[in-house]
Amino acid sequence: MTLDARKLPAGFGRLWTAQTVSSLGDGVTHAALPLLALTLTRDPMALAVVTAAGTLPWLLVGVLGGALVDRWDRRRTMWVADAARAVLLAIPAAATALDVLSIPLLAAVAFLLGLGGLFFDTAATAYLPDLLGRDPALLQRANSRLRGAQTAASGFAGPPAGSALLALGRAVPLLADAVSFALSALLVRSLPAAPRPTGGARESLLRQARAGASYVFRNRLLLGLALRPAVGNIAFLAVETVLALFAHDRLGIDTFGFGLLLTAEATGGLLGAGVASFLGRRLGTGTALTCTAAVEGLAILGLAVAPNPYVAGLALAVCGAGMGATMVLAPSLRQAIVPARLMGRVASTSRMLAMCAAPFGAFLGGWLASTYDVRTPLYAAAGLLLTMTAVTSTMTSNRRVEAALRAAATADDPDHPESRDPVQKSAV
């Protein structure tokens, strides 16, 4: 039986269902929370506080959170995080019913939801390779299904459902999301137990967090995998900051048309997630990652020169496809080569870099648009993405990827004469 013919274990179906249900709830809240805030205030800064609060946990405790996940039972971390988020959402729902909802309360809820998401996402990333035995082919297939379901649930179904539920009552979308978290917690709790990480239990948390971060920065392959989303976030946030203005002023797109434009990008993301495994097999993971990064840069360049909404929609769909494939291939590779004892810290370090980079992109896009022209941030983003592709192409080459996978295979065999740290063996 070939690697590609192997079936995903039964436990994966429950994990997939749990994350899909949770993503649907996330999409509901993603639409409902800012709309709820809008019923309380029209102050743009107050609205921005609610939006920003959800990202703060990654900036403040990202690597420390990964170190904690590497100490804790990962399955338990996931279901406790979702159960806590279900209970948390009852607070603003009750405040809404009692008419005492406020912006500070919404911001606090957004922060705590983000904190729960940090622990759940990091633990899920670390748990998946344990569930699949670190099999690279199975990891690509699993991440493709997870990414596709997440995009469909949180990107397509969730936001319109959140808006519709809000029309039934301000507390309804919050309660719907609470139910989704509760169902996810029950499903995750039924998953098979994974081996608990060992080693370093007596080390200080800060020392373990620092070790996880240095593990990423000391290896060119892992650093290349982390740099792409970090630089990519700068570019994509620069585009996102001015996209509505660009669509309205230069393409003549109204509010409904702008929604269709974003749907085109999400549709491309679904397609990219679906073909990621094929690209990895056909081109090699390293070459596939370089190609998808180049596609993203060229697509944003196409968006910058788009003469009409149709070309712009096609460019965003192509960009979404590149992003969707990248977000399957890169995490799958990381999960296959990083030792289980470090998986939480490596994943959270990479995610934190990406989250920290995002505000710079928003500032860059706004400054370039106000100083020069609304198309300028798009040109700058395309240049940044293509430069990043060239710089990281050798860092994530097929040769490095294959060496890291071989090293990981020998590291998993304690009787192998060359068994040692797979990342350090491949860091040449």
Coordinates of N, CA and C in Angstrom, one line a residue, residues 249-418:
D249 N -12.9 53.4 -5.6 CA -12.4 54.6 -6.4 C -11.9 54.2 -7.8
R250 N -11.2 53.0 -7.9 CA -10.6 52.7 -9.2 C -11.3 51.7 -10.0
L251 N -12.1 50.8 -9.3 CA -12.8 49.8 -10.0 C -14.3 50.1 -10.1
G252 N -14.8 51.0 -9.4 CA -16.2 51.4 -9.4 C -17.1 50.3 -8.8
I253 N -16.6 49.6 -7.8 CA -17.4 48.5 -7.2 C -18.2 49.0 -6.0
D254 N -19.4 48.6 -5.9 CA -20.3 49.0 -4.7 C -20.1 48.0 -3.6
T255 N -20.9 48.2 -2.5 CA -20.7 47.4 -1.3 C -21.0 45.9 -1.6
F256 N -22.0 45.6 -2.4 CA -22.3 44.2 -2.8 C -21.2 43.6 -3.6
G257 N -20.7 44.4 -4.6 CA -19.6 43.9 -5.4 C -18.3 43.6 -4.6
F258 N -18.1 44.5 -3.6 CA -16.9 44.2 -2.8 C -17.0 42.9 -2.0
G259 N -18.2 42.6 -1.6 CA -18.4 41.3 -0.9 C -18.1 40.1 -1.9
L260 N -18.5 40.3 -3.2 CA -18.2 39.3 -4.2 C -16.7 39.2 -4.4
L261 N -16.0 40.3 -4.4 CA -14.6 40.3 -4.6 C -13.9 39.5 -3.5
L262 N -14.3 39.6 -2.2 CA -13.8 38.8 -1.1 C -14.1 37.4 -1.3
T263 N -15.3 37.1 -1.8 CA -15.7 35.7 -2.0 C -14.8 35.0 -3.0
A264 N -14.4 35.8 -4.0 CA -13.5 35.2 -5.1 C -12.2 34.8 -4.4
E265 N -11.7 35.6 -3.5 CA -10.5 35.2 -2.8 C -10.6 34.0 -2.0
A266 N -11.8 33.9 -1.3 CA -12.0 32.7 -0.5 C -12.2 31.4 -1.3
T267 N -12.8 31.6 -2.5 CA -13.0 30.5 -3.4 C -11.7 30.0 -3.9
G268 N -10.8 30.9 -4.2 CA -9.4 30.5 -4.6 C -8.7 29.8 -3.5
G269 N -9.0 30.2 -2.2 CA -8.3 29.5 -1.1 C -8.8 28.1 -1.0
L270 N -10.1 27.8 -1.2 CA -10.6 26.5 -1.2 C -9.9 25.6 -2.3
L271 N -9.8 26.2 -3.5 CA -9.2 25.4 -4.6 C -7.7 25.2 -4.2
G272 N -7.0 26.2 -3.7 CA -5.6 26.0 -3.4 C -5.4 24.9 -2.3
A273 N -6.2 24.9 -1.3 CA -6.1 23.9 -0.2 C -6.4 22.5 -0.8
G274 N -7.3 22.4 -1.8 CA -7.6 21.1 -2.4 C -6.5 20.5 -3.3
V275 N -5.7 21.4 -3.9 CA -4.7 20.9 -4.8 C -3.3 20.9 -4.2
A276 N -3.2 21.3 -2.9 CA -1.9 21.4 -2.3 C -1.1 20.1 -2.3
S277 N -1.8 19.0 -1.9 CA -1.1 17.7 -1.8 C -0.6 17.3 -3.2
F278 N -1.4 17.5 -4.2 CA -1.0 17.2 -5.6 C 0.3 18.0 -6.0
L279 N 0.3 19.3 -5.7 CA 1.5 20.1 -6.0 C 2.7 19.6 -5.3
G280 N 2.5 19.2 -4.0 CA 3.6 18.7 -3.2 C 4.2 17.5 -3.8
R281 N 3.4 16.6 -4.2 CA 3.8 15.3 -4.8 C 4.5 15.6 -6.2
R282 N 3.9 16.4 -7.0 CA 4.4 16.6 -8.3 C 5.7 17.5 -8.4
L283 N 5.7 18.5 -7.6 CA 6.9 19.4 -7.7 C 7.9 19.2 -6.6
G284 N 7.5 18.5 -5.5 CA 8.3 18.5 -4.3 C 7.8 19.7 -3.4
T285 N 7.8 19.5 -2.1 CA 7.2 20.5 -1.2 C 8.0 21.8 -1.3
G286 N 9.3 21.8 -1.3 CA 10.1 23.0 -1.4 C 9.8 23.8 -2.6
T287 N 9.8 23.2 -3.8 CA 9.5 23.9 -5.1 C 8.1 24.3 -5.1
A288 N 7.2 23.5 -4.6 CA 5.7 23.9 -4.6 C 5.6 25.2 -3.7
L289 N 6.2 25.3 -2.6 CA 6.1 26.4 -1.7 C 6.7 27.7 -2.4
T290 N 7.8 27.5 -3.1 CA 8.3 28.7 -3.9 C 7.4 29.1 -5.0
C291 N 6.8 28.1 -5.7 CA 5.8 28.5 -6.7 C 4.6 29.2 -6.2
T292 N 4.0 28.7 -5.1 CA 2.8 29.3 -4.5 C 3.1 30.7 -4.0
A293 N 4.3 30.9 -3.5 CA 4.7 32.3 -3.0 C 4.8 33.2 -4.2
A294 N 5.4 32.7 -5.3 CA 5.6 33.6 -6.5 C 4.2 33.9 -7.1
V295 N 3.3 32.9 -7.1 CA 1.9 33.1 -7.6 C 1.2 34.2 -6.8
E296 N 1.4 34.2 -5.5 CA 0.8 35.3 -4.6 C 1.3 36.7 -5.1
G297 N 2.6 36.8 -5.2 CA 3.2 38.1 -5.6 C 2.7 38.6 -7.0
L298 N 2.7 37.6 -7.9 CA 2.2 38.0 -9.3 C 0.8 38.3 -9.3
A299 N 0.0 37.6 -8.5 CA -1.5 37.9 -8.4 C -1.7 39.3 -7.9
I300 N -1.0 39.7 -6.8 CA -1.2 41.0 -6.3 C -0.7 42.1 -7.3
L301 N 0.3 41.8 -8.1 CA 0.7 42.7 -9.1 C -0.4 42.8 -10.2
G302 N -1.0 41.7 -10.5 CA -2.2 41.7 -11.4 C -3.3 42.5 -10.8
L303 N -3.6 42.4 -9.5 CA -4.6 43.2 -8.9 C -4.3 44.7 -9.0
A304 N -3.0 45.1 -8.9 CA -2.6 46.5 -8.9 C -2.9 47.1 -10.3
V305 N -2.8 46.3 -11.4 CA -3.0 46.9 -12.7 C -4.3 46.5 -13.3
A306 N -5.2 45.9 -12.5 CA -6.5 45.4 -13.0 C -7.3 46.6 -13.5
P307 N -7.8 46.5 -14.8 CA -8.6 47.6 -15.4 C -10.0 47.5 -15.0
N308 N -10.5 46.4 -14.5 CA -12.0 46.2 -14.2 C -12.2 45.2 -13.1
P309 N -13.4 45.2 -12.5 CA -13.6 44.3 -11.4 C -13.4 42.8 -11.7
Y310 N -13.6 42.4 -13.0 CA -13.5 41.0 -13.3 C -12.0 40.5 -13.2
V311 N -11.1 41.3 -13.7 CA -9.7 41.0 -13.7 C -9.3 41.0 -12.2
A312 N -9.8 42.0 -11.4 CA -9.4 42.1 -10.0 C -9.9 40.9 -9.3
G313 N -11.1 40.4 -9.5 CA -11.6 39.2 -8.9 C -10.8 38.0 -9.2
L314 N -10.4 37.9 -10.5 CA -9.5 36.7 -10.9 C -8.2 36.8 -10.2
A315 N -7.6 38.0 -10.1 CA -6.3 38.1 -9.4 C -6.4 37.7 -8.0
L316 N -7.5 38.1 -7.3 CA -7.7 37.8 -5.9 C -7.9 36.3 -5.7
A317 N -8.6 35.7 -6.7 CA -8.9 34.2 -6.6 C -7.6 33.5 -6.8
V318 N -6.7 33.9 -7.7 CA -5.4 33.3 -7.9 C -4.5 33.5 -6.6
C319 N -4.6 34.7 -6.0 CA -3.8 34.9 -4.8 C -4.3 34.0 -3.7
G320 N -5.7 33.9 -3.6 CA -6.2 33.0 -2.6 C -5.8 31.6 -2.7
A321 N -5.7 31.1 -4.0 CA -5.3 29.8 -4.3 C -3.9 29.5 -3.8
G322 N -3.0 30.5 -4.1 CA -1.6 30.4 -3.6 C -1.5 30.3 -2.1
M323 N -2.3 31.2 -1.5 CA -2.3 31.2 0.0 C -2.9 29.9 0.6
G324 N -3.9 29.4 0.0 CA -4.6 28.2 0.5 C -3.6 27.0 0.4
A325 N -2.9 26.9 -0.7 CA -1.9 25.8 -0.9 C -0.7 26.0 0.1
T326 N -0.3 27.2 0.2 CA 0.8 27.4 1.2 C 0.5 27.0 2.6
M327 N -0.8 27.4 3.0 CA -1.2 27.1 4.4 C -1.5 25.7 4.6
V328 N -1.4 24.8 3.6 CA -1.5 23.4 3.8 C -0.1 22.8 3.8
L329 N 0.7 23.2 2.8 CA 2.1 22.6 2.7 C 3.0 23.0 3.8
A330 N 3.1 24.3 4.2 CA 4.0 24.7 5.2 C 3.8 24.1 6.6
P331 N 2.5 24.1 7.1 CA 2.3 23.5 8.4 C 2.5 22.0 8.4
S332 N 2.2 21.3 7.3 CA 2.4 19.9 7.2 C 3.8 19.5 7.3
L333 N 4.7 20.3 6.6 CA 6.1 20.1 6.6 C 6.7 20.3 8.0
R334 N 6.2 21.4 8.7 CA 6.7 21.7 10.0 C 6.3 20.6 11.0
Q335 N 5.1 20.1 10.9 CA 4.6 19.0 11.7 C 5.4 17.7 11.5
A336 N 5.9 17.5 10.3 CA 6.6 16.3 10.0 C 8.0 16.2 10.5
I337 N 8.6 17.4 10.6 CA 10.1 17.4 10.9 C 10.4 17.9 12.4
V338 N 9.5 18.6 13.0 CA 9.8 19.1 14.4 C 9.5 18.0 15.4
P339 N 10.4 17.8 16.4 CA 10.1 16.8 17.4 C 8.9 17.2 18.2
A340 N 8.2 16.1 18.7 CA 6.9 16.4 19.4 C 7.1 17.3 20.6
R341 N 8.3 17.1 21.3 CA 8.5 17.9 22.6 C 8.6 19.4 22.3
L342 N 8.8 19.8 21.0 CA 9.0 21.2 20.7 C 7.9 21.8 19.8
M343 N 6.9 20.9 19.4 CA 6.0 21.3 18.4 C 5.2 22.5 18.8
G344 N 4.7 22.6 20.0 CA 3.9 23.7 20.5 C 4.7 25.0 20.4
R345 N 5.9 25.0 20.9 CA 6.7 26.2 20.9 C 7.1 26.7 19.5
V346 N 7.4 25.7 18.6 CA 7.8 26.1 17.2 C 6.6 26.7 16.5
A347 N 5.4 26.0 16.7 CA 4.2 26.5 16.0 C 3.8 27.9 16.5
S348 N 3.9 28.1 17.8 CA 3.5 29.4 18.4 C 4.5 30.5 18.0
T349 N 5.8 30.2 17.9 CA 6.8 31.2 17.5 C 6.5 31.6 16.1
S350 N 6.2 30.7 15.2 CA 5.9 31.0 13.8 C 4.7 31.9 13.7
R351 N 3.7 31.5 14.4 CA 2.4 32.3 14.4 C 2.6 33.6 15.0
M352 N 3.4 33.8 16.0 CA 3.6 35.1 16.7 C 4.3 36.0 15.7
L353 N 5.3 35.5 15.0 CA 6.0 36.3 14.0 C 5.0 36.9 13.0
A354 N 4.1 36.0 12.5 CA 3.2 36.5 11.5 C 2.2 37.5 12.1
M355 N 1.8 37.3 13.3 CA 0.8 38.2 14.0 C 1.5 39.6 14.3
C356 N 2.8 39.6 14.7 CA 3.5 40.8 15.0 C 3.7 41.6 13.7
A357 N 3.8 41.0 12.6 CA 4.1 41.7 11.3 C 2.9 42.4 10.8
A358 N 1.7 41.9 11.1 CA 0.5 42.4 10.5 C 0.3 43.9 10.7
P359 N 0.5 44.5 12.0 CA 0.2 45.9 12.1 C 1.1 46.8 11.2
F360 N 2.4 46.3 11.0 CA 3.3 47.1 10.1 C 2.7 47.2 8.7
G361 N 2.1 46.1 8.3 CA 1.5 46.1 6.9 C 0.3 47.1 6.8
A362 N -0.5 47.1 7.9 CA -1.6 48.1 7.9 C -1.1 49.5 7.9
F363 N -0.1 49.8 8.7 CA 0.5 51.1 8.7 C 1.1 51.5 7.3
L364 N 1.8 50.5 6.8 CA 2.5 50.7 5.5 C 1.5 51.0 4.4
G365 N 0.4 50.2 4.3 CA -0.6 50.5 3.3 C -1.3 51.8 3.4
G366 N -1.6 52.2 4.7 CA -2.3 53.5 4.9 C -1.3 54.7 4.5
W367 N 0.0 54.6 4.9 CA 0.9 55.6 4.6 C 1.2 55.8 3.1
L368 N 1.4 54.7 2.4 CA 1.7 54.7 1.0 C 0.5 55.3 0.2
A369 N -0.8 54.9 0.6 CA -1.9 55.4 -0.1 C -2.1 56.9 0.1
S370 N -1.9 57.3 1.4 CA -2.1 58.8 1.6 C -1.0 59.6 1.1
T371 N 0.2 59.1 1.0 CA 1.4 59.8 0.5 C 1.5 59.8 -1.0
Y372 N 1.1 58.7 -1.6 CA 1.3 58.6 -3.1 C -0.1 58.4 -3.7
D373 N -0.5 57.1 -3.9 CA -1.7 56.8 -4.6 C -2.2 55.5 -4.1
V374 N -3.5 55.2 -4.3 CA -4.2 54.1 -3.7 C -3.6 52.8 -4.3
R375 N -3.0 52.8 -5.5 CA -2.5 51.6 -6.1 C -1.1 51.3 -5.6
T376 N -0.4 52.4 -5.0 CA 1.0 52.2 -4.5 C 1.1 51.1 -3.5
P377 N 0.3 50.9 -2.5 CA 0.4 49.8 -1.6 C 0.4 48.4 -2.3
L378 N -0.4 48.3 -3.4 CA -0.5 47.1 -4.1 C 0.8 46.7 -4.8
Y379 N 1.4 47.8 -5.4 CA 2.7 47.6 -6.1 C 3.8 47.2 -5.0
A380 N 3.7 47.9 -3.9 CA 4.7 47.6 -2.8 C 4.5 46.2 -2.3
A381 N 3.3 45.8 -2.1 CA 3.0 44.5 -1.6 C 3.5 43.4 -2.6
A382 N 3.3 43.6 -3.8 CA 3.7 42.6 -4.9 C 5.3 42.5 -4.8
G383 N 5.9 43.7 -4.8 CA 7.4 43.7 -4.7 C 7.9 43.0 -3.5
L384 N 7.3 43.2 -2.4 CA 7.7 42.6 -1.1 C 7.5 41.1 -1.2
L385 N 6.4 40.6 -1.7 CA 6.2 39.2 -1.8 C 7.1 38.5 -2.8
L386 N 7.4 39.1 -3.9 CA 8.3 38.5 -4.9 C 9.8 38.5 -4.4
T387 N 10.2 39.6 -3.6 CA 11.5 39.6 -3.0 C 11.6 38.5 -2.0
M388 N 10.6 38.4 -1.1 CA 10.6 37.3 -0.1 C 10.7 36.0 -0.8
T389 N 10.0 35.8 -1.9 CA 10.1 34.5 -2.6 C 11.5 34.2 -3.0
A390 N 12.2 35.2 -3.6 CA 13.6 35.0 -4.0 C 14.5 34.7 -2.8
V391 N 14.3 35.4 -1.7 CA 15.2 35.3 -0.6 C 15.0 33.9 0.1
T392 N 13.8 33.4 0.2 CA 13.5 32.2 0.9 C 13.5 30.9 0.1
S393 N 13.7 31.1 -1.3 CA 13.6 29.9 -2.1 C 14.7 28.9 -1.8
T394 N 15.9 29.3 -1.5 CA 17.0 28.4 -1.1 C 16.8 27.9 0.3
M395 N 16.1 28.6 1.1 CA 16.0 28.2 2.5 C 15.0 27.1 2.6
T396 N 14.0 27.0 1.7 CA 13.0 25.9 1.7 C 13.1 25.1 0.4
S397 N 14.3 24.9 -0.1 CA 14.5 24.1 -1.3 C 14.1 22.6 -1.1
N398 N 13.9 21.9 -2.2 CA 13.6 20.5 -2.1 C 14.7 19.7 -1.4
R399 N 15.9 20.1 -1.6 CA 17.1 19.5 -1.0 C 17.0 19.6 0.5
R400 N 16.7 20.8 1.0 CA 16.6 20.9 2.5 C 15.4 20.2 3.0
V401 N 14.3 20.2 2.3 CA 13.1 19.5 2.8 C 13.3 18.0 2.9
E402 N 13.9 17.5 1.9 CA 14.2 16.0 1.8 C 15.2 15.6 2.9
A403 N 16.2 16.5 3.1 CA 17.2 16.2 4.2 C 16.5 16.2 5.6
A404 N 15.6 17.2 5.8 CA 14.9 17.3 7.1 C 14.0 16.1 7.3
L405 N 13.3 15.7 6.2 CA 12.4 14.5 6.4 C 13.2 13.2 6.7
R406 N 14.3 13.1 6.0 CA 15.1 11.9 6.3 C 15.6 11.9 7.7
A407 N 16.1 13.1 8.2 CA 16.6 13.2 9.5 C 15.4 12.9 10.5
A408 N 14.2 13.4 10.2 CA 13.1 13.1 11.2 C 12.8 11.6 11.2
A409 N 12.9 10.9 10.1 CA 12.6 9.5 10.1 C 13.7 8.8 10.9
T410 N 14.9 9.1 10.8 CA 15.9 8.5 11.6 C 15.8 8.8 13.1
A411 N 15.4 10.1 13.4 CA 15.3 10.5 14.8 C 14.1 9.7 15.5
D412 N 13.1 9.4 14.7 CA 12.0 8.6 15.3 C 12.4 7.2 15.6
D413 N 13.5 6.7 15.0 CA 14.0 5.3 15.3 C 15.2 5.4 16.3
P414 N 14.9 5.1 17.5 CA 16.0 5.2 18.5 C 17.2 4.3 18.3
D415 N 17.0 3.2 17.5 CA 18.0 2.2 17.2 C 18.9 2.6 16.0
H416 N 18.4 3.7 15.3 CA 19.2 4.0 14.1 C 20.5 4.7 14.6
P417 N 21.6 4.3 13.9 CA 22.9 4.9 14.4 C 23.1 6.4 14.2
E418 N 22.2 7.0 13.3 CA 22.4 8.4 13.1 C 21.2 9.2 13.8

